[in-house]
Amino acid sequence: MFRVECRQPVPQAGVEIFELLSDGLPDRVILWSEIDVEARGVQRGRDREHADVAVDDGAGPDAGVQLPNGGRPRNRKSRRGPQRRDARTHHEQDHISPCRNCAWLGLGARMTTPYIEDIGSHVGGEVTVRCWLHNKRSSGKLRFLIVRDGTGYLQAVVFKKSVPEATFAAAGELTHESSLTITGTVRADERAPGGYEMSVTAIEPLQIIPPEDAFPITPKGHGVEFLMDKRHLWLRSTRQRAILRIRHEVVRAAREFLDDDGFTLCDTPILTPAACEGTTTLFPVDYFEEEAFLTQSGQLYSEATAMALGRVYNFGPTFRAEKSKTRRHLTEFWMVEPEVAYATVDDVMDLAERFVTHIVGRVLERRLDELKTLERDPAPLEAVAPPFPRIAYDEALDILRTKGSDIEWGGDFGGGDETLLSEAFDRPVIVHRYPSSIKAFYMEPDPERPEVALCLDVLAPEGYGEIIGGGQRTSSYALLAQRLDEHGLDREVFDWYLDLRKFGSVPHGGFGMGVERVVAWICGLDHVRETIPFPRMLYRLRP
RNA sequence: UCCUCAGUAGCUCAAUGGUAGAGCAUUCGGCUGUUAACCGAAGGGUUGUAGGUUCGAGUCCUACCUGAGGAGCCA
């Protein structure tokens, strides 16, 4: 037995490992578990030629390798030059596995450390999986280990008669969420969850969690408070992983849509000198003895970048210090905000409609497995297609009144009103032209009805409520200045914003979409707190 | 800030004002195909905190603390 050890810096050693394999050990696969942990990190280097790995047989540094056939590898110096290229060619010919991880290691199919999601391309071969123990079932002389590596679950079977006693014992000592590498032959087996199973030949525990201080999250139920306190560990559950993958898909789809539609990403500052809208509470920050605030929207700045680049968006965190304690609120959340020069309110509605449709479509296309994990019925999502119903605020009031609401004209919708409205349609509904009095100072009034604003909200179906808010912005300098005064906002603070109306003002508009609310809706969750890895809420700053 | 509900074993929950219980987790034993495995046994408690009523309080009362849901406000 030998091991391969990492020691820096030893140039070209990554190639040496490969040559060692082909020269001295034609039928021998070096198992991942036989490679020192330090070497693994280096193996991940992008440039294989400069991977820093030396070879050691355990007798000491630079002692060389004692091969089973009695041969020794040539010393390191003699292995530079053309031979290296030969080895690489050999490697490329040898490399037949479609497994991305094995290709990435640069060691072809000989050294197989696949991710579980790729395990199907290794049937019949011996592989090593680097993982955590998800669950364990024992049946006397037979032990089932269900392991996870972040990409999936794999059932590994340890037969007492087929492995050394120590290996069988090691399988027994592993505890829930202990880390390990596990080696064995991959088989297709219908009895195993996922359809593939490993017959184990070797187990190497990395860290065994002691039973007296066991992993706190058990397979059975827990309360919200407990899980939130253990959020850093809760993330390892199947359900949380599915949600975060869908969140990733939502973000990716949003950016993909805007990038492909000619938008330029122009991120806006997090630290701001004043309220963007002046209506909600802000988190104050000491900015070198000046008071600053965490942003609650990048919109005003995006209006500036839109005047420079035409179509822009910003994508970042936003902060609201509201004492809201509901299933729809976080104090820190992510928002994507497109802004378009020369856009009218109708253009913004068109954009919002195409945007939401694209995002939902991508999730259905790429994350159906995760939706299934969440037991989310995809049917309501499949109905999401243009055109979305567009109703004016006045019509919305009529609908609400038929459904029993006693809302007066001029009032904003409460959570219950939003639920009532969205339940009236099978897809997202756009409500436009709210009374100016309940909207922000920068909303453009409707020229035909100045008491309403050219604004819009998109309400998600199934009672999920507002996921998008936006509209057309005031383009007149005089009107904007007047509105600032009416809202009690300081003109000097907004002088740069007023400049946008002073130097080539044009009609323009955009919207902001709350990522967490969209994810909650798509996943069918009853609370936004699970849609972000570490939610920040009223009374919840840790972990 | 206001309203409602909850706090009992590591976790999820029971317990008419009268001996503090179960499942999961943990430990030990059994089982060669388990699917949140199963079977048997064991350990594990200042019932959120402080007062009060009562012969007697997990249970009733008061205050406080913590959490959850909602209102307002918002994406």
Coordinates of C-alpha atoms (C1' of nucleotides) in Angstrom, one line a residue:
Chain A
M1 CA 0.0 0.0 0.0
F2 CA 1.2 3.5 -0.7
R3 CA -0.2 6.9 -0.5
V4 CA 0.0 10.0 -2.6
E5 CA 0.7 13.1 -0.5
C6 CA 0.5 16.7 -1.3
R7 CA 3.5 18.9 -0.7
Q8 CA 4.0 22.4 -2.1
P9 CA 5.5 23.4 -4.3
V10 CA 6.4 20.4 -6.5
P11 CA 5.7 21.3 -10.1
Q12 CA 4.2 18.8 -12.6
A13 CA 3.4 16.3 -9.8
G14 CA -0.2 16.2 -10.9
V15 CA 1.0 14.5 -14.1
E16 CA 3.2 12.2 -12.1
I17 CA 0.2 10.7 -10.5
F18 CA -1.2 9.9 -13.8
E19 CA 2.0 8.4 -15.1
L20 CA 2.4 6.4 -12.0
L21 CA -0.9 4.9 -12.7
S22 CA -0.2 4.1 -16.3
D23 CA 3.4 3.0 -15.9
G24 CA 3.4 1.0 -12.7
L25 CA -0.1 0.1 -12.0
P26 CA -1.9 -0.8 -15.2
D27 CA -4.7 -2.5 -13.6
R28 CA -4.7 -0.7 -10.3
V29 CA -7.1 2.2 -9.6
I30 CA -5.8 4.6 -7.0
L31 CA -8.8 5.2 -4.8
W32 CA -9.6 8.6 -3.6
S33 CA -9.5 7.4 0.0
E34 CA -5.9 6.5 -0.5
I35 CA -4.9 10.1 -1.4
D36 CA -4.1 12.4 1.4
V37 CA -6.7 15.0 2.2
E38 CA -4.3 17.8 1.4
A39 CA -3.7 16.5 -2.1
R40 CA -7.4 16.7 -2.9
G41 CA -7.5 20.5 -2.6
V42 CA -4.6 20.8 -5.0
Q43 CA -6.2 18.4 -7.4
R44 CA -8.9 20.9 -7.8
G45 CA -6.5 23.4 -9.3
R46 CA -7.6 24.4 -12.8
D47 CA -4.1 23.9 -14.3
R48 CA -3.3 20.2 -14.1
E49 CA 0.3 20.7 -15.1
H50 CA 0.9 22.8 -12.0
A51 CA -0.8 20.6 -9.5
D52 CA 1.4 20.2 -6.5
V53 CA 1.5 16.6 -5.5
A54 CA 4.4 14.4 -4.5
V55 CA 4.5 10.7 -4.0
D56 CA 5.3 8.9 -0.7
D57 CA 5.2 5.3 0.3
G58 CA 4.9 6.2 4.0
A59 CA 8.7 5.9 4.6
G60 CA 9.1 9.7 4.6
P61 CA 9.2 12.7 2.3
D62 CA 10.5 12.0 -1.2
A63 CA 11.0 8.4 -0.5
G64 CA 9.4 7.4 -3.7
V65 CA 6.8 4.8 -4.3
Q66 CA 7.2 1.1 -3.8
L67 CA 5.0 -0.4 -6.4
P68 CA 3.4 -3.8 -6.2
N69 CA 5.5 -5.0 -9.2
G70 CA 8.7 -3.9 -7.5
G71 CA 9.4 -1.0 -9.9
R72 CA 10.0 2.5 -8.8
P73 CA 9.0 5.6 -10.5
R74 CA 11.7 7.7 -12.1
N75 CA 12.7 10.7 -10.2
R76 CA 10.8 13.9 -10.6
K77 CA 13.3 15.8 -12.8
S78 CA 13.4 13.2 -15.5
R79 CA 9.7 13.4 -15.9
R80 CA 9.6 16.8 -17.4
G81 CA 9.4 17.5 -21.1
P82 CA 7.8 15.5 -23.8
Q83 CA 6.8 12.5 -21.7
R84 CA 4.4 14.7 -19.9
R85 CA 2.6 15.4 -23.1
D86 CA 2.5 11.7 -23.9
A87 CA 0.9 11.0 -20.6
R88 CA -1.7 13.5 -21.2
T89 CA -2.5 12.1 -24.6
H90 CA -2.8 8.7 -23.0
H91 CA -5.1 10.2 -20.5
E92 CA -7.3 11.8 -23.1
Q93 CA -7.6 8.5 -24.9
D94 CA -8.4 6.7 -21.8
H95 CA -11.0 9.1 -20.7
I96 CA -14.3 7.7 -21.6
S97 CA -16.4 8.5 -18.6
P98 CA -19.0 11.2 -19.1
C99 CA -18.8 11.9 -15.4
R100 CA -18.0 15.6 -15.1
N101 CA -16.1 15.2 -11.8
C102 CA -13.8 12.5 -13.0
A103 CA -13.0 14.5 -16.2
W104 CA -12.4 17.5 -14.0
L105 CA -9.9 15.7 -11.8
G106 CA -7.9 14.9 -15.0
L107 CA -7.5 11.3 -14.1
G108 CA -10.0 9.8 -16.5
A109 CA -12.1 6.8 -15.5
R110 CA -9.3 5.2 -13.5
M111 CA -9.8 7.4 -10.5
T112 CA -13.5 7.8 -9.9
T113 CA -14.8 10.2 -7.3
P114 CA -18.1 11.0 -8.9
Y115 CA -20.9 13.1 -7.4
I116 CA -24.0 11.0 -6.6
E117 CA -26.1 12.7 -9.3
D118 CA -23.6 11.2 -11.8
I119 CA -23.5 7.8 -10.2
G120 CA -25.5 6.2 -13.1
S121 CA -22.5 6.6 -15.4
H122 CA -20.4 4.4 -13.1
V123 CA -22.4 1.2 -13.0
G124 CA -20.1 -1.8 -12.8
G125 CA -17.1 0.3 -11.7
E126 CA -15.5 1.0 -8.4
V127 CA -16.0 4.5 -7.2
T128 CA -15.3 6.5 -4.1
V129 CA -17.9 9.0 -2.9
R130 CA -17.1 11.8 -0.5
C131 CA -20.2 12.3 1.6
W132 CA -22.1 12.6 4.8
L133 CA -24.1 9.9 6.5
H134 CA -27.8 10.6 6.1
N135 CA -29.2 7.5 7.7
K136 CA -28.3 4.1 8.7
R137 CA -30.2 0.8 8.9
S138 CA -28.7 -2.3 10.4
S139 CA -29.8 -5.9 9.9
G140 CA -27.4 -8.1 11.8
K141 CA -24.7 -9.0 9.4
L142 CA -25.8 -6.4 6.9
R143 CA -25.6 -2.6 7.1
F144 CA -27.3 -0.1 4.9
L145 CA -25.7 3.4 4.8
I146 CA -27.7 6.1 3.1
V147 CA -25.2 8.8 2.3
R148 CA -25.6 12.3 0.8
D149 CA -23.0 14.5 -1.0
G150 CA -25.1 17.6 -1.7
T151 CA -26.1 16.3 -5.2
G152 CA -28.2 13.3 -4.1
Y153 CA -28.6 10.3 -2.0
L154 CA -27.0 6.9 -2.4
Q155 CA -27.6 3.7 -0.5
A156 CA -24.5 1.7 0.3
V157 CA -24.6 -1.9 1.5
V158 CA -22.0 -3.3 3.8
F159 CA -22.0 -7.2 3.9
K160 CA -20.2 -8.5 7.0
K161 CA -18.6 -11.3 5.0
S162 CA -17.4 -9.2 2.1
V163 CA -15.4 -6.6 4.0
P164 CA -12.7 -6.6 6.6
E165 CA -13.9 -6.7 10.2
A166 CA -12.7 -3.1 10.8
T167 CA -14.7 -1.8 7.8
F168 CA -17.9 -3.5 9.0
A169 CA -17.3 -2.0 12.5
A170 CA -16.6 1.4 11.0
A171 CA -20.0 1.3 9.3
G172 CA -21.6 0.6 12.7
E173 CA -19.8 3.6 14.4
L174 CA -20.9 6.2 11.8
T175 CA -23.5 8.5 13.2
H176 CA -26.0 10.8 11.5
E177 CA -24.2 13.5 9.5
S178 CA -20.7 12.2 10.1
S179 CA -18.4 12.8 7.2
L180 CA -16.8 10.0 5.3
T181 CA -15.5 8.7 2.0
I182 CA -17.0 5.4 0.9
T183 CA -15.7 3.1 -1.8
G184 CA -17.4 0.3 -3.6
T185 CA -18.9 -1.1 -6.8
V186 CA -21.9 0.6 -8.3
R187 CA -24.9 -1.4 -9.2
A188 CA -28.4 -0.6 -10.6
D189 CA -30.8 -1.9 -8.0
E190 CA -34.5 -1.2 -7.9
R191 CA -34.6 -1.8 -4.1
A192 CA -32.4 1.2 -3.5
P193 CA -33.8 4.7 -3.4
G194 CA -32.6 6.5 -6.5
G195 CA -32.2 3.2 -8.4
Y196 CA -28.4 2.8 -7.8
E197 CA -26.6 1.1 -5.0
M198 CA -23.1 0.7 -3.8
S199 CA -21.6 -2.6 -2.6
V200 CA -19.0 -1.3 -0.1
T201 CA -15.4 -2.4 -0.1
A202 CA -13.9 0.4 2.1
I203 CA -15.0 3.2 4.4
E204 CA -12.9 6.1 5.6
P205 CA -14.5 8.2 8.3
L206 CA -13.3 11.8 8.2
Q207 CA -15.1 13.0 11.3
I208 CA -17.5 10.9 13.4
I209 CA -20.0 12.9 15.4
P210 CA -20.0 11.6 19.0
P211 CA -23.3 10.1 20.1
E212 CA -23.4 12.2 23.3
D213 CA -23.4 15.3 21.1
A214 CA -25.4 14.0 18.2
F215 CA -26.6 16.0 15.2
P216 CA -29.6 17.8 16.5
I217 CA -32.0 17.5 13.5
T218 CA -33.5 14.0 13.4
P219 CA -35.6 12.6 10.6
K220 CA -38.8 13.2 12.4
G221 CA -40.5 16.6 12.9
H222 CA -39.3 19.7 14.6
G223 CA -40.8 23.0 15.4
V224 CA -40.1 26.2 13.6
E225 CA -38.1 27.9 16.4
F226 CA -35.8 24.9 16.8
L227 CA -35.2 24.6 13.1
M228 CA -34.5 28.4 12.8
D229 CA -32.0 28.2 15.6
K230 CA -30.3 25.4 13.8
R231 CA -30.7 26.9 10.3
H232 CA -27.0 26.2 9.5
L233 CA -27.7 22.5 9.9
W234 CA -31.3 22.5 8.7
L235 CA -30.0 23.5 5.3
R236 CA -28.8 19.9 4.9
S237 CA -32.3 18.5 4.6
T238 CA -33.7 17.3 1.4
R239 CA -36.5 19.9 1.5
Q240 CA -34.2 22.9 2.1
R241 CA -31.8 21.8 -0.6
A242 CA -34.7 21.6 -3.1
I243 CA -35.9 25.1 -2.2
L244 CA -32.4 26.6 -2.5
R245 CA -31.9 24.9 -5.9
I246 CA -35.2 26.4 -7.1
R247 CA -34.1 29.8 -5.7
H248 CA -30.9 29.5 -7.7
E249 CA -33.0 28.7 -10.8
V250 CA -35.2 31.7 -10.2
V251 CA -32.2 34.0 -10.0
R252 CA -30.5 32.4 -12.9
A253 CA -33.6 32.7 -15.1
A254 CA -34.2 36.3 -14.1
R255 CA -30.7 37.3 -15.1
E256 CA -30.8 35.1 -18.2
F257 CA -34.0 36.8 -19.3
L258 CA -32.7 40.3 -18.8
D259 CA -29.3 39.6 -20.2
D260 CA -30.8 38.1 -23.4
D261 CA -33.3 41.0 -23.7
G262 CA -30.6 43.6 -24.0
F263 CA -30.4 44.8 -20.4
T264 CA -27.2 45.8 -18.7
L265 CA -26.5 44.9 -15.1
C266 CA -25.8 48.1 -13.2
D267 CA -25.7 47.4 -9.5
T268 CA -26.7 50.2 -7.2
P269 CA -25.3 51.1 -3.8
I270 CA -26.3 49.4 -0.6
L271 CA -25.2 52.4 1.6
T272 CA -27.3 55.4 0.9
P273 CA -27.6 58.8 2.4
A274 CA -31.4 59.0 2.6
A275 CA -34.6 57.2 2.2
C276 CA -35.5 56.2 -1.4
E277 CA -39.2 56.6 -0.7
G278 CA -39.4 58.0 2.7
T279 CA -42.3 55.8 3.7
T280 CA -40.7 52.9 5.4
T281 CA -38.3 52.5 8.2
L282 CA -34.6 52.2 7.3
F283 CA -31.6 50.6 9.1
P284 CA -29.3 53.4 10.1
V285 CA -25.5 52.9 9.7
D286 CA -22.7 55.0 11.2
Y287 CA -20.9 56.1 8.0
F288 CA -17.7 57.8 9.4
E289 CA -19.8 59.9 11.8
E290 CA -22.4 60.6 9.2
E291 CA -25.7 58.9 9.3
A292 CA -26.3 56.5 6.4
F293 CA -28.9 53.9 5.7
L294 CA -29.0 50.4 4.1
T295 CA -30.9 50.7 0.8
Q296 CA -34.5 49.8 0.6
S297 CA -34.5 49.9 -3.2
G298 CA -32.0 50.5 -6.0
Q299 CA -34.6 52.1 -8.2
L300 CA -33.7 55.8 -8.0
Y301 CA -30.1 54.9 -8.9
S302 CA -31.3 52.6 -11.7
E303 CA -33.2 55.5 -13.2
A304 CA -29.8 57.2 -13.5
T305 CA -28.1 54.2 -15.1
A306 CA -31.1 53.8 -17.4
M307 CA -30.6 57.3 -18.8
A308 CA -27.0 56.2 -19.6
L309 CA -27.6 52.7 -20.9
G310 CA -31.2 52.5 -21.9
R311 CA -32.2 49.2 -20.4
V312 CA -30.6 48.3 -17.1
Y313 CA -31.3 46.2 -14.0
N314 CA -29.9 45.9 -10.5
F315 CA -29.9 42.8 -8.5
G316 CA -29.0 42.9 -4.8
P317 CA -30.1 42.8 -1.2
T318 CA -32.5 45.4 0.2
F319 CA -33.4 46.2 3.7
R320 CA -36.6 47.2 5.5
A321 CA -36.6 47.9 9.2
E322 CA -40.4 47.4 9.4
K323 CA -41.7 45.5 12.3
S324 CA -43.7 43.3 10.0
K325 CA -44.2 39.8 11.4
T326 CA -45.9 37.9 8.7
R327 CA -45.2 35.0 6.4
R328 CA -44.4 37.4 3.6
H329 CA -41.8 39.6 5.2
L330 CA -38.0 39.6 5.7
T331 CA -35.9 42.5 6.9
E332 CA -33.3 41.6 4.4
F333 CA -34.4 40.3 1.0
W334 CA -33.2 40.2 -2.6
M335 CA -34.8 42.2 -5.4
V336 CA -34.2 42.4 -9.1
E337 CA -35.2 45.7 -10.6
P338 CA -35.2 46.4 -14.3
E339 CA -35.5 50.0 -15.5
V340 CA -36.2 51.1 -19.0
A341 CA -35.8 54.5 -20.6
Y342 CA -38.7 55.6 -22.8
A343 CA -40.9 52.9 -21.3
T344 CA -44.6 53.6 -20.6
V345 CA -46.7 51.9 -18.0
D346 CA -47.9 49.5 -20.7
D347 CA -44.4 48.6 -21.7
V348 CA -43.6 47.9 -18.0
M349 CA -46.6 45.6 -17.8
D350 CA -45.5 43.7 -20.9
L351 CA -42.1 43.3 -19.5
A352 CA -43.3 42.1 -16.1
E353 CA -45.5 39.5 -17.8
R354 CA -42.8 38.1 -20.0
F355 CA -40.3 38.1 -17.1
V356 CA -42.5 36.1 -14.7
T357 CA -43.5 33.7 -17.5
H358 CA -39.9 33.0 -18.3
I359 CA -38.9 32.4 -14.7
V360 CA -41.7 30.0 -14.0
G361 CA -41.1 28.2 -17.3
R362 CA -37.4 27.7 -16.5
V363 CA -38.2 26.3 -13.1
L364 CA -40.7 23.9 -14.6
E365 CA -38.1 22.9 -17.2
R366 CA -35.1 22.4 -15.0
R367 CA -36.3 21.9 -11.4
L368 CA -39.3 19.5 -11.7
D369 CA -37.6 17.0 -9.4
E370 CA -37.2 19.6 -6.7
L371 CA -40.9 20.7 -7.1
K372 CA -41.7 17.0 -6.7
T373 CA -39.6 16.8 -3.5
L374 CA -41.6 19.7 -2.2
E375 CA -44.9 18.0 -3.2
R376 CA -45.7 21.2 -5.2
D377 CA -48.4 20.6 -7.7
P378 CA -47.0 22.0 -11.0
A379 CA -50.4 22.5 -12.6
P380 CA -51.0 26.1 -11.3
L381 CA -47.5 27.0 -12.5
E382 CA -48.1 25.5 -15.9
A383 CA -51.0 27.9 -16.3
V384 CA -48.7 30.9 -16.1
A385 CA -48.6 32.4 -19.6
P386 CA -49.3 35.7 -21.2
P387 CA -51.6 37.5 -21.2
F388 CA -52.0 38.1 -17.5
P389 CA -55.3 39.8 -16.6
R390 CA -54.8 43.5 -16.2
I391 CA -57.3 45.3 -14.0
A392 CA -57.4 48.9 -12.9
Y393 CA -57.6 49.6 -9.2
D394 CA -61.2 50.6 -9.6
E395 CA -62.1 47.2 -11.1
A396 CA -60.2 45.5 -8.3
L397 CA -62.3 47.3 -5.8
D398 CA -65.4 46.1 -7.5
I399 CA -64.2 42.5 -7.4
L400 CA -63.2 42.8 -3.7
R401 CA -66.6 44.3 -2.8
T402 CA -68.4 41.4 -4.5
K403 CA -66.3 39.1 -2.4
G404 CA -67.3 40.8 0.8
S405 CA -64.5 43.3 1.4
D406 CA -65.5 46.7 2.7
I407 CA -62.5 48.5 1.3
E408 CA -63.0 52.2 0.4
W409 CA -61.6 54.0 -2.7
G410 CA -58.2 55.4 -1.7
G411 CA -57.3 52.5 0.6
D412 CA -54.5 50.1 -0.1
F413 CA -55.0 46.4 -0.2
G414 CA -54.3 44.4 2.9
G415 CA -53.0 40.8 2.8
G416 CA -56.5 39.5 2.8
D417 CA -57.6 41.7 -0.1
E418 CA -54.6 40.5 -2.1
T419 CA -55.5 36.9 -1.4
L420 CA -59.2 37.5 -2.4
L421 CA -58.1 39.2 -5.7
S422 CA -55.5 36.6 -6.7
E423 CA -57.9 33.8 -6.0
A424 CA -60.2 35.2 -8.7
F425 CA -57.7 34.3 -11.4
D426 CA -55.7 31.3 -12.5
R427 CA -52.5 33.2 -13.2
P428 CA -50.7 36.2 -11.9
V429 CA -52.9 39.3 -12.1
I430 CA -51.7 42.9 -12.8
V431 CA -53.4 45.6 -10.9
H432 CA -52.7 49.1 -12.2
R433 CA -53.5 52.8 -11.6
Y434 CA -53.7 52.9 -7.8
P435 CA -54.6 56.2 -6.2
S436 CA -51.5 58.5 -6.2
S437 CA -52.1 59.2 -2.5
I438 CA -51.1 55.7 -1.4
K439 CA -48.1 55.4 -3.7
A440 CA -44.5 56.7 -3.7
F441 CA -43.7 60.3 -4.6
Y442 CA -42.0 59.4 -8.0
M443 CA -45.1 57.8 -9.6
E444 CA -46.2 59.4 -12.8
P445 CA -49.9 60.5 -12.6
D446 CA -52.2 59.3 -15.2
P447 CA -52.7 62.3 -17.6
E448 CA -56.4 61.4 -18.0
R449 CA -57.0 60.9 -14.3
P450 CA -54.4 62.7 -12.2
E451 CA -55.7 61.2 -9.0
V452 CA -54.4 57.8 -10.0
A453 CA -50.8 56.8 -10.7
L454 CA -49.4 54.9 -13.7
C455 CA -48.2 52.2 -11.4
L456 CA -48.7 48.4 -11.2
D457 CA -48.5 45.5 -8.9
V458 CA -48.3 41.9 -10.0
L459 CA -50.1 39.6 -7.6
A460 CA -49.1 35.9 -7.6
P461 CA -51.9 33.4 -7.7
E462 CA -53.0 31.0 -4.9
G463 CA -53.0 33.8 -2.4
Y464 CA -49.3 34.6 -2.5
G465 CA -49.9 38.3 -3.0
E466 CA -47.6 41.0 -4.4
I467 CA -44.4 39.8 -6.1
I468 CA -43.8 42.8 -8.3
G469 CA -44.3 46.5 -7.8
G470 CA -43.4 49.2 -10.3
G471 CA -44.7 51.7 -12.8
Q472 CA -43.9 54.8 -14.8
R473 CA -41.8 57.4 -13.1
T474 CA -42.5 61.1 -13.0
S475 CA -40.5 62.8 -15.8
S476 CA -41.4 66.4 -15.1
Y477 CA -38.9 68.4 -13.0
A478 CA -41.6 70.7 -11.7
L479 CA -44.0 68.0 -10.7
L480 CA -41.3 65.9 -9.1
A481 CA -40.1 68.8 -7.1
Q482 CA -43.6 69.5 -5.9
R483 CA -44.1 65.9 -4.9
L484 CA -40.9 65.9 -2.9
D485 CA -42.2 68.9 -1.0
E486 CA -45.6 67.3 -0.5
H487 CA -43.9 64.2 1.0
G488 CA -41.8 66.3 3.3
L489 CA -38.6 65.2 1.5
D490 CA -35.5 67.4 1.3
R491 CA -34.9 68.6 -2.3
E492 CA -31.2 69.0 -1.6
V493 CA -30.9 65.3 -0.8
F494 CA -32.6 64.5 -4.1
D495 CA -30.8 67.1 -6.2
W496 CA -29.0 64.4 -8.3
Y497 CA -32.4 62.7 -8.8
L498 CA -33.9 65.9 -9.9
D499 CA -31.0 66.4 -12.4
L500 CA -32.3 63.4 -14.3
R501 CA -35.4 65.5 -15.1
K502 CA -33.2 68.5 -15.9
F503 CA -30.9 67.0 -18.4
G504 CA -32.8 65.2 -21.2
S505 CA -35.8 63.8 -19.2
V506 CA -37.8 61.1 -20.9
P507 CA -40.7 58.9 -19.9
H508 CA -39.3 55.8 -18.2
G509 CA -40.3 53.0 -15.9
G510 CA -39.5 49.7 -14.4
F511 CA -40.3 47.4 -11.5
G512 CA -38.9 45.5 -8.6
M513 CA -39.5 41.8 -8.1
G514 CA -38.9 40.2 -4.6
V515 CA -37.0 37.0 -5.1
E516 CA -38.1 35.4 -1.9
R517 CA -41.8 35.9 -2.5
V518 CA -41.5 34.5 -6.0
V519 CA -39.6 31.4 -4.7
A520 CA -42.2 30.9 -1.9
W521 CA -45.0 31.0 -4.5
I522 CA -43.2 28.7 -7.0
C523 CA -42.3 26.3 -4.2
G524 CA -45.8 26.5 -2.6
L525 CA -44.3 27.4 0.8
D526 CA -46.3 28.9 3.6
H527 CA -43.5 31.3 4.7
V528 CA -40.7 33.2 2.9
R529 CA -38.2 32.3 5.7
E530 CA -37.3 29.0 4.0
T531 CA -36.5 30.7 0.6
I532 CA -33.2 32.2 1.7
P533 CA -30.3 30.4 3.3
F534 CA -30.1 32.7 6.4
P535 CA -33.3 34.7 6.8
R536 CA -33.3 38.0 8.6
M537 CA -36.6 38.8 10.2
L538 CA -38.0 40.8 13.1
Y539 CA -36.4 39.1 16.2
R540 CA -34.2 36.8 14.1
L541 CA -30.6 37.8 13.4
R542 CA -28.9 34.5 14.1
P543 CA -27.4 32.3 13.0
Chain B
rU1 C1' -47.0 49.3 18.5
rC2 C1' -51.6 46.3 18.9
rC3 C1' -54.5 41.5 18.8
rU4 C1' -54.6 36.0 19.3
rC5 C1' -52.1 31.4 20.5
rA6 C1' -48.1 28.6 22.6
rG7 C1' -43.8 27.4 26.2
rU8 C1' -43.5 19.9 29.9
rA9 C1' -37.2 14.8 28.5
rG10 C1' -32.1 16.5 23.2
rC11 C1' -36.7 16.9 19.6
rU12 C1' -42.2 16.5 18.6
rC13 C1' -46.2 16.2 21.8
rA14 C1' -49.7 13.9 25.9
rA15 C1' -51.3 14.4 31.1
rU16 C1' -60.2 16.0 34.8
rG17 C1' -56.5 20.7 40.5
rG18 C1' -54.4 14.5 43.1
rU19 C1' -47.8 9.3 41.7
rA20 C1' -44.5 13.3 35.2
rG21 C1' -46.1 9.9 30.1
rA22 C1' -45.4 8.3 24.7
rG23 C1' -42.9 8.5 19.9
rC24 C1' -38.3 9.9 17.8
rA25 C1' -33.0 10.5 19.1
rU26 C1' -29.1 8.2 22.5
rU27 C1' -26.9 3.5 24.9
rC28 C1' -27.1 -2.0 25.2
rG29 C1' -29.1 -6.7 22.9
rG30 C1' -31.5 -9.3 18.4
rC31 C1' -32.2 -9.8 13.0
rU32 C1' -28.4 -11.2 5.6
rG33 C1' -32.6 -6.7 1.8
rU34 C1' -33.6 -2.4 5.0
rU35 C1' -36.9 1.9 2.6
rA36 C1' -38.6 8.0 8.4
rA37 C1' -36.7 -0.4 9.0
rC38 C1' -38.4 -3.6 12.8
rC39 C1' -38.3 -6.3 17.9
rG40 C1' -36.6 -6.2 23.3
rA41 C1' -34.4 -3.3 27.3
rA42 C1' -32.1 1.1 29.7
rG43 C1' -30.7 6.1 30.8
rG44 C1' -32.9 10.8 30.3
rG45 C1' -37.4 16.1 34.1
rU46 C1' -36.3 22.4 39.2
rU47 C1' -43.1 21.5 33.6
rG48 C1' -40.0 29.4 30.4
rU49 C1' -39.1 33.0 35.0
rA50 C1' -41.0 35.4 39.5
rG51 C1' -44.9 35.8 42.7
rG52 C1' -50.0 34.3 44.3
rU53 C1' -54.7 31.1 45.2
rU54 C1' -55.1 25.9 47.3
rC55 C1' -54.5 20.5 52.0
rG56 C1' -52.3 19.9 47.1
rA57 C1' -50.6 23.6 40.8
rG58 C1' -47.8 21.2 34.5
rU59 C1' -53.1 22.5 35.1
rC60 C1' -56.2 28.4 38.2
rC61 C1' -54.7 34.0 38.8
rU62 C1' -50.9 38.3 38.0
rA63 C1' -46.5 40.2 35.9
rC64 C1' -42.3 39.4 33.0
rC65 C1' -39.4 36.6 29.2
rU66 C1' -39.2 33.8 24.6
rG67 C1' -41.5 32.1 20.2
rA68 C1' -45.5 31.6 16.4
rG69 C1' -49.6 33.6 13.5
rG70 C1' -52.1 38.1 12.2
rA71 C1' -53.0 43.7 11.9
rG72 C1' -50.6 48.2 10.2
rC73 C1' -46.5 48.8 6.3
rC74 C1' -44.4 46.6 2.2
rA75 C1' -41.4 43.1 -2.4

